[in-house]
Amino acid sequence: MKQFIKDLILSYRIKRAIRLAEELSRFSKRRYLVLMVAGIPKVYSKQELKKMITQRKFRKGTTIQDLEKKAILITG
């Protein structure tokens, strides 16, 4: 029962993040990715991720293609 509730909460958070990414993409005409960060779905623009890669926020050798493979959703 406990795991069922956790799964419901996670699915709600994922749906909310996807909705936010699509809405932001529609208005700003940018690409957004929904990534799982510490078990929570977060929305990042592709430009933000490129900046974070250059600032070494990720492990050395991480590329934007690696992040796109791990993304739940990539807006168009």
Short mmCIF file of C-alpha atoms in Angstrom, two decimals:
data_model
loop_
_atom_site.label_atom_id
_atom_site.label_comp_id
_atom_site.label_asym_id
_atom_site.label_seq_id
_atom_site.Cartn_x
_atom_site.Cartn_y
_atom_site.Cartn_z
CA MET A 1 0.00 0.00 0.00
CA LYS A 2 2.83 2.35 0.87
CA GLN A 3 4.59 1.70 -2.44
CA PHE A 4 1.31 2.20 -4.33
CA ILE A 5 0.93 5.69 -2.86
CA LYS A 6 4.54 6.55 -3.68
CA ASP A 7 3.99 5.41 -7.27
CA LEU A 8 0.87 7.57 -7.54
CA ILE A 9 2.74 10.62 -6.30
CA LEU A 10 5.63 9.99 -8.70
CA SER A 11 3.31 9.57 -11.68
CA TYR A 12 1.51 12.81 -10.75
CA ARG A 13 4.84 14.68 -10.55
CA ILE A 14 5.96 13.29 -13.91
CA LYS A 15 2.70 14.31 -15.61
CA ARG A 16 2.94 17.79 -14.09
CA ALA A 17 6.56 18.19 -15.27
CA ILE A 18 5.65 17.04 -18.79
CA ARG A 19 2.77 19.51 -18.92
CA LEU A 20 5.07 22.33 -17.75
CA ALA A 21 7.76 21.46 -20.31
CA GLU A 22 5.27 21.41 -23.18
CA GLU A 23 3.78 24.73 -22.10
CA LEU A 24 7.18 26.42 -21.77
CA SER A 25 8.24 25.04 -25.14
CA ARG A 26 5.12 26.32 -26.81
CA PHE A 27 5.66 29.89 -25.54
CA SER A 28 9.45 30.23 -25.72
CA LYS A 29 10.11 28.01 -28.77
CA ARG A 30 12.95 26.24 -26.95
CA ARG A 31 13.63 22.56 -26.37
CA TYR A 32 12.95 21.33 -22.86
CA LEU A 33 13.92 18.02 -21.28
CA VAL A 34 12.30 16.31 -18.32
CA LEU A 35 15.00 14.54 -16.30
CA MET A 36 14.86 12.56 -13.08
CA VAL A 37 17.08 14.31 -10.52
CA ALA A 38 17.36 12.61 -7.14
CA GLY A 39 14.08 10.76 -7.79
CA ILE A 40 12.14 13.90 -8.71
CA PRO A 41 11.31 14.92 -12.30
CA LYS A 42 12.71 18.34 -13.19
CA VAL A 43 12.37 20.48 -16.31
CA TYR A 44 15.49 21.96 -17.94
CA SER A 45 15.94 23.83 -21.20
CA LYS A 46 18.58 22.50 -23.53
CA GLN A 47 20.49 25.77 -23.20
CA GLU A 48 20.54 25.43 -19.39
CA LEU A 49 21.91 21.91 -19.66
CA LYS A 50 24.68 23.00 -22.04
CA LYS A 51 25.66 25.72 -19.58
CA MET A 52 25.63 23.22 -16.69
CA ILE A 53 27.87 20.86 -18.69
CA THR A 54 30.43 23.61 -19.27
CA GLN A 55 30.32 24.47 -15.55
CA ARG A 56 31.05 20.78 -14.72
CA LYS A 57 27.80 20.20 -12.82
CA PHE A 58 27.77 16.70 -14.28
CA ARG A 59 30.38 13.97 -14.30
CA LYS A 60 33.34 14.56 -16.60
CA GLY A 61 32.61 13.36 -20.13
CA THR A 62 28.83 13.84 -19.93
CA THR A 63 27.40 15.19 -23.17
CA ILE A 64 24.03 16.62 -24.12
CA GLN A 65 23.34 13.42 -26.10
CA ASP A 66 23.78 11.35 -22.91
CA LEU A 67 21.24 13.52 -21.12
CA GLU A 68 18.82 13.28 -24.04
CA LYS A 69 18.99 9.48 -23.87
CA LYS A 70 18.08 9.55 -20.17
CA ALA A 71 15.30 12.12 -20.59
CA ILE A 72 11.69 11.16 -19.97
CA LEU A 73 10.50 13.69 -22.54
CA ILE A 74 12.10 16.02 -25.08
CA THR A 75 9.82 18.76 -26.35
CA GLY A 76 9.93 19.74 -29.97
#
